[in-house]
Structure formats: C-alpha cells, structure tokens
Tab-separated table of C-alpha atoms and ligand atoms in Angstrom:
chain	number	residue	atom	x	y	z
A	10	UNK	CA	-1.885	20.592	-18.138
A	11	UNK	CA	0.470	23.388	-19.025
A	12	UNK	CA	3.166	24.473	-16.638
A	13	UNK	CA	1.901	27.089	-14.208
A	14	UNK	CA	-1.743	26.238	-14.849
A	15	UNK	CA	-2.168	24.636	-11.432
A	16	UNK	CA	-3.605	27.768	-9.881
A	17	UNK	CA	-2.404	29.915	-7.011
A	18	UNK	CA	-2.925	28.479	-3.560
A	19	UNK	CA	-5.666	30.549	-1.928
A	20	UNK	CA	-7.362	30.332	1.449
A	21	UNK	CA	-11.038	31.392	1.225
A	22	UNK	CA	-11.207	31.721	5.038
A	23	UNK	CA	-8.443	33.639	6.778
A	24	UNK	CA	-9.334	32.362	10.210
A	25	UNK	CA	-10.368	29.038	11.662
A	26	UNK	CA	-13.636	28.572	13.546
A	27	UNK	CA	-13.462	29.493	17.227
A	28	UNK	CA	-13.888	26.974	20.022
A	29	UNK	CA	-17.420	25.571	20.084
A	30	UNK	CA	-18.262	27.142	16.721
A	31	UNK	CA	-18.465	25.942	13.138
A	32	UNK	CA	-18.031	27.515	9.709
A	33	UNK	CA	-20.259	26.218	6.903
A	34	UNK	CA	-17.704	25.790	4.087
A	35	UNK	CA	-20.312	24.419	1.656
A	36	UNK	CA	-23.994	23.537	1.921
A	37	UNK	CA	-24.335	20.911	4.662
A	38	UNK	CA	-20.590	20.789	5.420
A	39	UNK	CA	-19.403	22.258	8.729
A	40	UNK	CA	-15.752	22.892	9.572
A	41	UNK	CA	-14.749	22.786	13.256
A	42	UNK	CA	-11.436	22.772	15.047
A	43	UNK	CA	-10.122	21.103	18.192
A	44	UNK	CA	-6.913	21.865	20.104
A	45	UNK	CA	-4.010	19.350	20.316
A	46	UNK	CA	-1.462	19.082	23.135
A	47	UNK	CA	1.523	18.975	20.751
A	48	UNK	CA	3.698	21.121	18.477
A	49	UNK	CA	0.982	21.066	15.808
A	50	UNK	CA	-1.627	22.532	18.132
A	51	UNK	CA	-4.930	21.868	16.341
A	52	UNK	CA	-6.839	19.424	14.151
A	53	UNK	CA	-9.718	20.138	11.782
A	54	UNK	CA	-12.865	18.038	11.906
A	55	UNK	CA	-15.917	18.226	9.643
A	56	UNK	CA	-19.605	17.397	10.012
A	57	UNK	CA	-21.605	16.339	6.961
A	58	UNK	CA	-25.385	16.779	7.087
A	59	UNK	CA	-27.020	13.409	6.361
A	60	UNK	CA	-30.578	14.701	6.856
A	61	UNK	CA	-31.569	13.011	10.111
A	62	UNK	CA	-28.015	12.658	11.473
A	63	UNK	CA	-24.431	13.857	11.036
A	64	UNK	CA	-21.387	12.099	9.629
A	65	UNK	CA	-18.308	13.418	11.417
A	66	UNK	CA	-14.942	13.264	9.653
A	67	UNK	CA	-12.096	12.721	12.185
A	68	UNK	CA	-12.440	13.413	15.880
A	69	UNK	CA	-9.379	14.878	17.711
A	70	UNK	CA	-7.577	13.311	20.672
A	71	UNK	CA	-9.417	11.974	23.714
A	72	UNK	CA	-9.127	14.039	26.874
A	73	UNK	CA	-11.525	15.513	29.414
A	74	UNK	CA	-11.189	18.854	27.628
A	75	UNK	CA	-11.932	17.218	24.269
A	76	UNK	CA	-15.121	15.608	25.625
A	77	UNK	CA	-16.249	19.018	26.947
A	78	UNK	CA	-15.517	20.691	23.589
A	79	UNK	CA	-17.422	18.037	21.650
A	80	UNK	CA	-20.368	18.370	24.053
A	81	UNK	CA	-20.315	22.101	23.380
A	82	UNK	CA	-20.364	21.447	19.618
A	83	UNK	CA	-23.134	18.843	19.971
A	84	UNK	CA	-25.226	21.348	21.902
A	85	UNK	CA	-24.276	24.180	19.525
A	86	UNK	CA	-23.793	23.951	15.764
A	87	UNK	CA	-24.606	20.197	15.677
A	88	UNK	CA	-27.724	20.414	17.870
A	89	UNK	CA	-30.945	18.811	16.699
A	90	UNK	CA	-29.660	15.514	15.337
A	91	UNK	CA	-27.241	12.825	16.484
A	92	UNK	CA	-23.834	11.879	15.115
A	93	UNK	CA	-24.678	8.669	13.276
A	94	UNK	CA	-21.330	7.896	11.687
A	95	UNK	CA	-17.645	8.621	12.125
A	96	UNK	CA	-15.614	8.679	8.915
A	97	UNK	CA	-11.971	8.184	9.893
A	98	UNK	CA	-9.345	9.290	7.355
A	99	UNK	CA	-6.400	7.498	9.035
A	100	UNK	CA	-5.297	5.896	12.280
A	101	UNK	CA	-3.258	8.707	13.887
A	102	UNK	CA	-4.378	9.566	17.434
A	103	UNK	CA	-5.300	13.192	16.640
A	104	UNK	CA	-7.873	11.796	14.197
A	105	UNK	CA	-9.065	8.549	15.831
A	106	UNK	CA	-8.875	9.679	19.479
A	107	UNK	CA	-12.591	10.344	20.064
A	108	UNK	CA	-13.994	7.806	17.542
A	109	UNK	CA	-14.598	5.178	20.234
A	110	UNK	CA	-16.327	7.786	22.398
A	111	UNK	CA	-18.830	8.541	19.632
A	112	UNK	CA	-19.414	4.790	19.183
A	113	UNK	CA	-19.815	4.068	22.895
A	114	UNK	CA	-21.590	7.241	24.014
A	115	UNK	CA	-23.548	8.247	20.938
A	116	UNK	CA	-24.146	4.923	19.156
A	117	UNK	CA	-22.274	6.100	16.060
A	118	UNK	CA	-20.874	3.640	13.513
A	119	UNK	CA	-17.318	3.785	12.200
A	120	UNK	CA	-16.332	3.844	8.538
A	121	UNK	CA	-12.693	3.745	7.433
A	122	UNK	CA	-10.147	1.715	5.456
A	123	UNK	CA	-9.291	-1.762	6.668
A	124	UNK	CA	-5.680	-0.818	7.442
A	125	UNK	CA	-6.716	2.310	9.354
A	126	UNK	CA	-9.154	0.188	11.363
A	127	UNK	CA	-6.569	-2.526	12.129
A	128	UNK	CA	-3.853	-0.023	13.044
A	129	UNK	CA	-6.234	1.952	15.272
A	130	UNK	CA	-7.562	-1.080	17.052
A	131	UNK	CA	-4.088	-2.623	17.522
A	132	UNK	CA	-2.370	0.519	18.759
A	133	UNK	CA	-5.157	1.529	21.142
A	134	UNK	CA	-5.086	-1.963	22.706
A	135	UNK	CA	-1.270	-2.089	22.835
A	136	UNK	CA	-0.300	-0.575	26.186
A	137	UNK	CA	3.370	-0.790	27.082
A	138	UNK	CA	4.527	0.184	30.561
A	139	UNK	CA	8.197	0.182	29.592
A	140	UNK	CA	10.037	1.024	26.408
A	141	UNK	CA	10.606	-2.169	24.431
A	142	UNK	CA	14.060	-3.373	23.432
A	143	UNK	CA	12.902	-3.108	19.797
A	144	UNK	CA	12.174	0.598	20.197
A	145	UNK	CA	15.511	1.196	21.895
A	146	UNK	CA	17.348	-0.722	19.152
A	147	UNK	CA	15.513	1.289	16.497
A	148	UNK	CA	16.414	4.634	18.081
A	149	UNK	CA	20.005	3.510	18.553
A	150	UNK	CA	20.196	2.493	14.896
A	151	UNK	CA	18.889	5.964	13.967
A	152	UNK	CA	21.683	7.578	15.986
A	153	UNK	CA	19.303	9.287	18.421
A	154	UNK	CA	21.003	11.900	20.647
A	155	UNK	CA	22.356	10.120	23.744
A	156	UNK	CA	20.540	12.427	26.196
A	157	UNK	CA	17.182	11.887	24.507
A	158	UNK	CA	17.744	8.123	24.286
A	159	UNK	CA	18.567	7.905	28.000
A	160	UNK	CA	15.464	9.882	28.892
A	161	UNK	CA	13.210	7.825	26.633
A	162	UNK	CA	14.623	4.576	28.029
A	163	UNK	CA	13.727	5.694	31.571
A	164	UNK	CA	10.306	7.271	30.863
A	165	UNK	CA	7.037	5.412	30.433
A	166	UNK	CA	6.532	5.256	26.652
A	167	UNK	CA	3.740	7.043	24.818
A	168	UNK	CA	0.730	4.806	24.255
A	169	UNK	CA	-2.170	5.538	21.908
A	170	UNK	CA	-4.534	4.786	24.804
A	171	UNK	CA	-3.137	7.831	26.642
A	172	UNK	CA	-5.016	10.086	24.200
A	173	UNK	CA	-7.485	7.706	22.502
A	174	UNK	CA	-10.817	6.446	23.855
A	175	UNK	CA	-11.095	2.599	23.719
A	176	UNK	CA	-12.231	1.548	20.251
A	177	UNK	CA	-15.019	-1.083	20.216
A	178	UNK	CA	-15.101	-3.775	17.493
A	179	UNK	CA	-17.148	-3.273	14.369
A	180	UNK	CA	-16.573	-0.982	11.403
A	181	UNK	CA	-17.617	-0.502	7.782
A	182	UNK	CA	-14.822	-0.793	5.261
A	183	UNK	CA	-14.121	1.829	2.596
A	184	UNK	CA	-11.818	0.783	-0.184
A	185	UNK	CA	-10.224	2.230	-3.305
A	186	UNK	CA	-12.828	2.824	-6.026
A	187	UNK	CA	-15.855	2.859	-3.699
A	188	UNK	CA	-18.481	5.572	-4.023
A	189	UNK	CA	-19.992	6.674	-0.716
A	190	UNK	CA	-22.884	9.003	0.081
A	191	UNK	CA	-22.511	11.603	2.828
A	192	UNK	CA	-23.597	15.193	3.286
A	193	UNK	CA	-25.965	14.950	0.293
A	194	UNK	CA	-23.121	14.152	-2.071
A	195	UNK	CA	-21.568	11.109	-3.672
A	196	UNK	CA	-17.841	10.800	-3.064
A	197	UNK	CA	-15.170	8.779	-4.847
A	198	UNK	CA	-12.827	7.023	-2.436
A	199	UNK	CA	-9.118	7.222	-3.280
A	200	UNK	CA	-6.531	5.757	-0.952
A	201	UNK	CA	-3.371	7.636	-0.092
A	202	UNK	CA	-0.233	6.144	1.444
A	203	UNK	CA	3.038	7.289	2.950
A	204	UNK	CA	1.836	9.492	5.821
A	205	UNK	CA	-0.356	6.632	7.030
A	206	UNK	CA	-1.132	3.363	5.264
A	207	UNK	CA	-4.445	3.229	3.378
A	208	UNK	CA	-5.360	6.828	4.174
A	209	UNK	CA	-8.840	7.829	2.929
A	210	UNK	CA	-9.360	10.769	0.651
A	211	UNK	CA	-12.917	11.570	-0.541
A	212	UNK	CA	-13.601	13.437	-3.784
A	213	UNK	CA	-17.127	14.808	-4.292
A	214	UNK	CA	-18.789	13.915	-7.602
A	215	UNK	CA	-21.403	16.631	-7.130
A	216	UNK	CA	-19.325	19.687	-6.386
A	217	UNK	CA	-15.719	20.755	-5.779
A	218	UNK	CA	-15.021	19.340	-2.303
A	219	UNK	CA	-12.110	17.094	-1.367
A	220	UNK	CA	-11.858	15.644	2.154
A	221	UNK	CA	-8.121	15.082	2.339
A	222	UNK	CA	-7.214	14.261	5.960
A	223	UNK	CA	-3.437	14.563	6.318
A	224	UNK	CA	-2.678	13.140	2.875
A	225	UNK	CA	-2.852	16.622	1.325
A	226	UNK	CA	-2.107	19.624	3.541
A	227	UNK	CA	-1.384	23.256	2.714
A	228	UNK	CA	1.722	25.078	4.032
A	229	UNK	CA	3.142	22.094	5.953
A	230	UNK	CA	4.450	18.863	4.488
A	231	UNK	CA	2.752	15.790	6.010
A	232	UNK	CA	5.176	13.798	8.174
A	233	UNK	CA	6.567	10.691	6.452
A	234	UNK	CA	8.020	8.474	9.171
A	235	UNK	CA	9.603	5.074	9.825
A	236	UNK	CA	8.981	3.422	13.189
A	237	UNK	CA	10.222	0.441	15.207
A	238	UNK	CA	7.170	-1.499	14.015
A	239	UNK	CA	8.727	-1.707	10.511
A	240	UNK	CA	12.317	-0.375	10.607
A	241	UNK	CA	13.042	-1.086	6.925
A	242	UNK	CA	9.851	0.464	5.571
A	243	UNK	CA	10.066	2.870	2.612
A	244	UNK	CA	6.954	5.049	3.083
A	245	UNK	CA	8.431	7.757	0.858
A	246	UNK	CA	7.973	5.526	-2.209
A	247	UNK	CA	4.340	5.030	-1.181
A	248	UNK	CA	4.008	8.788	-0.703
A	249	UNK	CA	5.429	9.642	-4.130
A	250	UNK	CA	3.166	7.067	-5.801
A	251	UNK	CA	0.123	8.558	-4.037
A	252	UNK	CA	1.090	12.131	-5.001
A	253	UNK	CA	1.460	11.151	-8.652
A	254	UNK	CA	-1.851	9.269	-8.714
A	255	UNK	CA	-3.904	11.842	-6.759
A	256	UNK	CA	-2.438	14.769	-8.730
A	257	UNK	CA	-4.236	13.430	-11.820
A	258	UNK	CA	-7.581	13.973	-10.058
A	259	UNK	CA	-6.822	17.550	-9.005
A	260	UNK	CA	-8.272	20.668	-10.613
A	261	UNK	CA	-8.138	24.383	-9.846
A	262	UNK	CA	-11.782	24.454	-8.664
A	263	UNK	CA	-11.255	21.966	-5.853
A	264	UNK	CA	-11.752	23.206	-2.304
A	265	UNK	CA	-9.534	21.003	-0.143
A	266	UNK	CA	-10.654	20.292	3.425
A	267	UNK	CA	-7.616	18.917	5.237
A	268	UNK	CA	-6.827	17.721	8.727
A	269	UNK	CA	-4.676	20.729	9.669
A	270	UNK	CA	-4.274	24.406	8.679
A	271	UNK	CA	-6.864	26.118	6.434
A	272	UNK	CA	-9.123	24.973	3.574
A	273	UNK	CA	-7.541	25.939	0.247
A	274	UNK	CA	-7.807	25.997	-3.536
A	275	UNK	CA	-4.971	25.581	-6.041
A	276	UNK	CA	-4.714	21.831	-5.598
A	277	UNK	CA	-2.746	21.005	-8.784
A	278	UNK	CA	-0.035	23.433	-7.638
A	279	UNK	CA	-0.040	21.985	-4.114
A	280	UNK	CA	0.261	18.407	-5.427
A	281	UNK	CA	3.294	19.448	-7.453
A	282	UNK	CA	4.852	21.185	-4.437
A	283	UNK	CA	4.304	18.175	-2.158
A	284	UNK	CA	6.191	15.988	-4.623
A	285	UNK	CA	8.948	18.528	-5.276
A	286	UNK	CA	9.536	19.183	-1.560
A	287	UNK	CA	10.672	15.616	-1.120
A	288	UNK	CA	12.647	15.510	-4.389
A	289	UNK	CA	14.535	18.583	-3.186
A	290	UNK	CA	15.084	17.077	0.264
A	291	UNK	CA	16.460	13.887	-1.291
A	292	UNK	CA	18.886	15.860	-3.466
A	293	UNK	CA	20.183	17.863	-0.494
A	294	UNK	CA	20.440	14.727	1.626
A	295	UNK	CA	22.421	12.918	-1.049
A	296	UNK	CA	24.900	15.807	-1.210
A	297	UNK	CA	25.146	15.772	2.614
A	298	UNK	CA	26.118	12.076	2.557
A	299	UNK	CA	29.525	12.699	0.992
A	300	UNK	CA	30.758	11.365	4.334
A	301	UNK	CA	29.128	8.756	6.610
A	302	UNK	CA	26.379	10.151	8.847
A	303	UNK	CA	23.620	8.849	11.106
A	304	UNK	CA	19.951	9.717	10.616
A	305	UNK	CA	20.263	12.053	13.615
A	306	UNK	CA	22.965	13.969	11.726
A	307	UNK	CA	20.755	14.580	8.684
A	308	UNK	CA	18.323	17.237	9.957
A	309	UNK	CA	20.058	20.256	8.393
A	310	UNK	CA	19.626	19.284	4.717
A	311	UNK	CA	16.103	17.945	5.288
A	312	UNK	CA	14.396	20.604	7.349
A	313	UNK	CA	16.370	23.833	6.863
A	314	UNK	CA	15.237	24.971	10.308
A	315	UNK	CA	16.128	24.361	13.949
A	316	UNK	CA	14.859	21.082	15.385
A	317	UNK	CA	14.096	21.343	19.096
A	318	UNK	CA	12.631	18.964	21.704
A	319	UNK	CA	9.000	19.111	20.610
A	320	UNK	CA	9.625	17.906	17.069
A	321	UNK	CA	12.852	15.896	17.497
A	322	UNK	CA	11.028	12.550	17.358
A	323	UNK	CA	9.126	13.485	14.187
A	324	UNK	CA	12.321	14.780	12.551
A	325	UNK	CA	14.193	11.572	13.348
A	326	UNK	CA	11.541	9.235	11.894
A	327	UNK	CA	11.327	11.438	8.805
A	328	UNK	CA	15.121	11.355	8.361
A	329	UNK	CA	15.068	7.548	8.533
A	330	UNK	CA	12.301	7.493	5.904
A	331	UNK	CA	14.403	9.530	3.475
A	332	UNK	CA	17.517	7.429	4.163
A	333	UNK	CA	15.661	4.120	3.735
A	334	UNK	CA	14.317	5.431	0.431
A	335	UNK	CA	17.743	6.418	-0.906
A	336	UNK	CA	19.149	3.097	0.297
A	337	UNK	CA	16.427	0.920	-1.191
A	338	UNK	CA	16.628	2.719	-4.508
A	339	UNK	CA	20.366	1.970	-4.635
A	340	UNK	CA	21.757	5.476	-4.118
A	341	UNK	CA	23.416	5.101	-0.697
A	342	UNK	CA	25.026	2.344	1.404
A	343	UNK	CA	25.041	1.816	5.144
A	344	UNK	CA	27.363	0.269	7.713
A	345	UNK	CA	26.902	-0.370	11.444
A	346	UNK	CA	28.812	1.811	13.870
A	347	UNK	CA	30.023	0.143	17.094
A	348	UNK	CA	27.153	1.659	19.102
A	349	UNK	CA	24.540	0.178	16.737
A	350	UNK	CA	23.860	3.315	14.682
A	351	UNK	CA	23.585	3.008	10.911
A	352	UNK	CA	26.091	5.192	9.094
A	353	UNK	CA	24.757	6.161	5.690
A	354	UNK	CA	26.939	7.318	2.824
A	355	UNK	CA	26.721	8.027	-0.856
A	356	UNK	CA	27.804	5.358	-3.321
A	357	UNK	CA	30.968	6.333	-5.118
A	358	UNK	CA	31.788	4.915	-8.506
A	359	UNK	CA	34.939	2.807	-8.663
A	360	UNK	CA	36.137	4.461	-11.884
A	361	UNK	CA	36.851	8.148	-11.635
A	362	UNK	CA	37.746	10.377	-8.729
A	363	UNK	CA	35.437	10.838	-5.759
A	364	UNK	CA	33.070	13.792	-5.547
A	365	UNK	CA	33.259	14.564	-9.238
A	366	UNK	CA	29.528	13.978	-9.539
A	367	UNK	CA	28.608	16.978	-7.386
A	368	UNK	CA	27.728	19.904	-9.568
B	26	ZN	ZN1	-1.760	12.069	10.502
C-alpha cells in the first residue's frame, strides 16, 4: 500500500447510544454503551442477532447499577429473545464483569480465548484482603511516589471480584485461525497481545465489520502495562508484533467496533498510528534516560500531559512496560537504588564522548 493510502479516520456516528438504547451499526449488530466508575468512563458492548438469541460481545463491570442497565436493555432493544452467548474479547474487568451474571442468571454460554478465560477465572477468584509483599516490592521497584505507596500499603487492595460477578466454570475456546458464526456472519479470529494476552479480534468475512475490543481503539492508545504478576514482562514487544500482523488485514472499508470511544473507519491509518505512537514514546524515553531515572520519573516523555491521581497507576505500569522493552532489547541498563527502585539509564559506548549520539 502506498504511503497515505490508509484512509482518513472517520466516525460515522458522532454520538454514542444513550442509556438503555442501542444503535444498529450494521444489519443485526447493535451497539450499546455502559458507564464505568473510572477515568475512562464508559465501555462499548455489542449484540449480534443469532436468529433465536443474541450473542453479546463484552459486558461492562458488575454493580447494582450495571444490572439495572442491562435489565433495561434486555427489556428494550434486546427484547424478544434471550442472550445465548457471551463473546469476551479479553479478561479486563470492564469487559468480563457481567459475563458470570449472564451465565448464572440467563443461562448464557461463554466463548473466549483460553488465556482470557484463565486470567478471568483466576483473578475473579483471587481475593486479597491486604496488599501483598510482592505488589509492594513491585511498586517500590517502579519508584512509586512515597505518598501513594504509603496509601496503597494501608488500603484494602483492588480485587476483580469488587466489580466482577463470580464466573462459573465452563467456556468454549476461540483460537487463532478459527472461523466463528455470529450475527449472520462468519468471522475470522485473530489474536492480539500486549494490552491483554490472547485478546480476541473478529474480522467479518461477509462484510466490513471488525470487532476489536481494546486491541484497536481510536483516539486513545490502549494501555500497555506490567504488573506484579510478571514484573519482567515485555508486553510492548507483543503489542508491536500484533500491530504489524493485524495491520496486514486492515483496509479502508473496515468499520471498527471497539471497546471504547466511537466506531470508526480508516483502519490502515490507525494501525500505523498505534505503532508509531509507541516508537515515538520509546525515542523520547531513550533521550530522557541520559541520566538515571525511576519509572515514576518517566511520565513526561511518555505521556506529554499531566498525570493525576486517577490515572497514576495506569501511567506507572505503562512506564515500566516501555522501560522493560528498552532494557530487554539492549538499549538501557538498570541498577538498584538503596530504597529498591530500579534506576534506568541509557547505554553509553565506551569509545567516544558521552551524549554525542543525541541529534
Ligand atoms: Zn482492556
């Protein structure tokens, strides 16, 4: 494809569906939206018409309000047939939160990737009353602000179960290369990685629809984070690999139905941007590491905006992801500070004066 042929990013609908309502974005495909109690204040969910039942893609968080909103949708735009199947794009609580409710209360089945299933089931079962020493060590190694660390150490930690309905056993696996039928269409299954492991994306063979979850979003870059569960993970490499692979499937006709923000076209352009955003961030970060810094001191080159309380945690895990990536690809070193924080710094060549490599 020639440069610039990726298409302009356009949003066919300027506004999202209102509470309790749905917008039919294509024949038999309904777009609905649920509120979230966090900085990113909404999630998109979709219902696919399977004839005698619905397949619902992603479900929002579990709360009393969420149950009431779903009941309103079930009595409104979804009335007349049951939800037979939940298709879960990835394990994050804003997507999996109500899946167990549909299984327990509505008799729905669950279809997702094996990793999304295992992560969901594990994290919903894993209730911790106190912050673990592993989490504290991880935050210390990231150079978390002392005030925030003290508060987190004292507070009850966040648990998936706080905003996710219990998830019963039993699911149907979707894997790379599968073809699934839903909403009167056949869909190719392509796995994404980086934002969440083994993240489903579904590409219609019969028209231009792509169900993208959080793997491909317009106007915001999906969070790429490292957590105490795997402190040395390099999800950014997984992310870049996914972007490169999925970009080859993209065309200008695609209508992308993502987990947040608005449906859009111009997918080849968006795939290029998603890749370039991180390449740019890595370049700025590398320049910033001309002296040793902790992950908590790397927000300025990465985000180019103020990081306040509501997004501090997300910013920190994303900073660690970028630092792990530079480290594991041999571009920076790290040493332990006395308080346990990693100090990251750019490799300097032994021959030739320092800093000469900055243009
Ligand atoms: Zn997500």
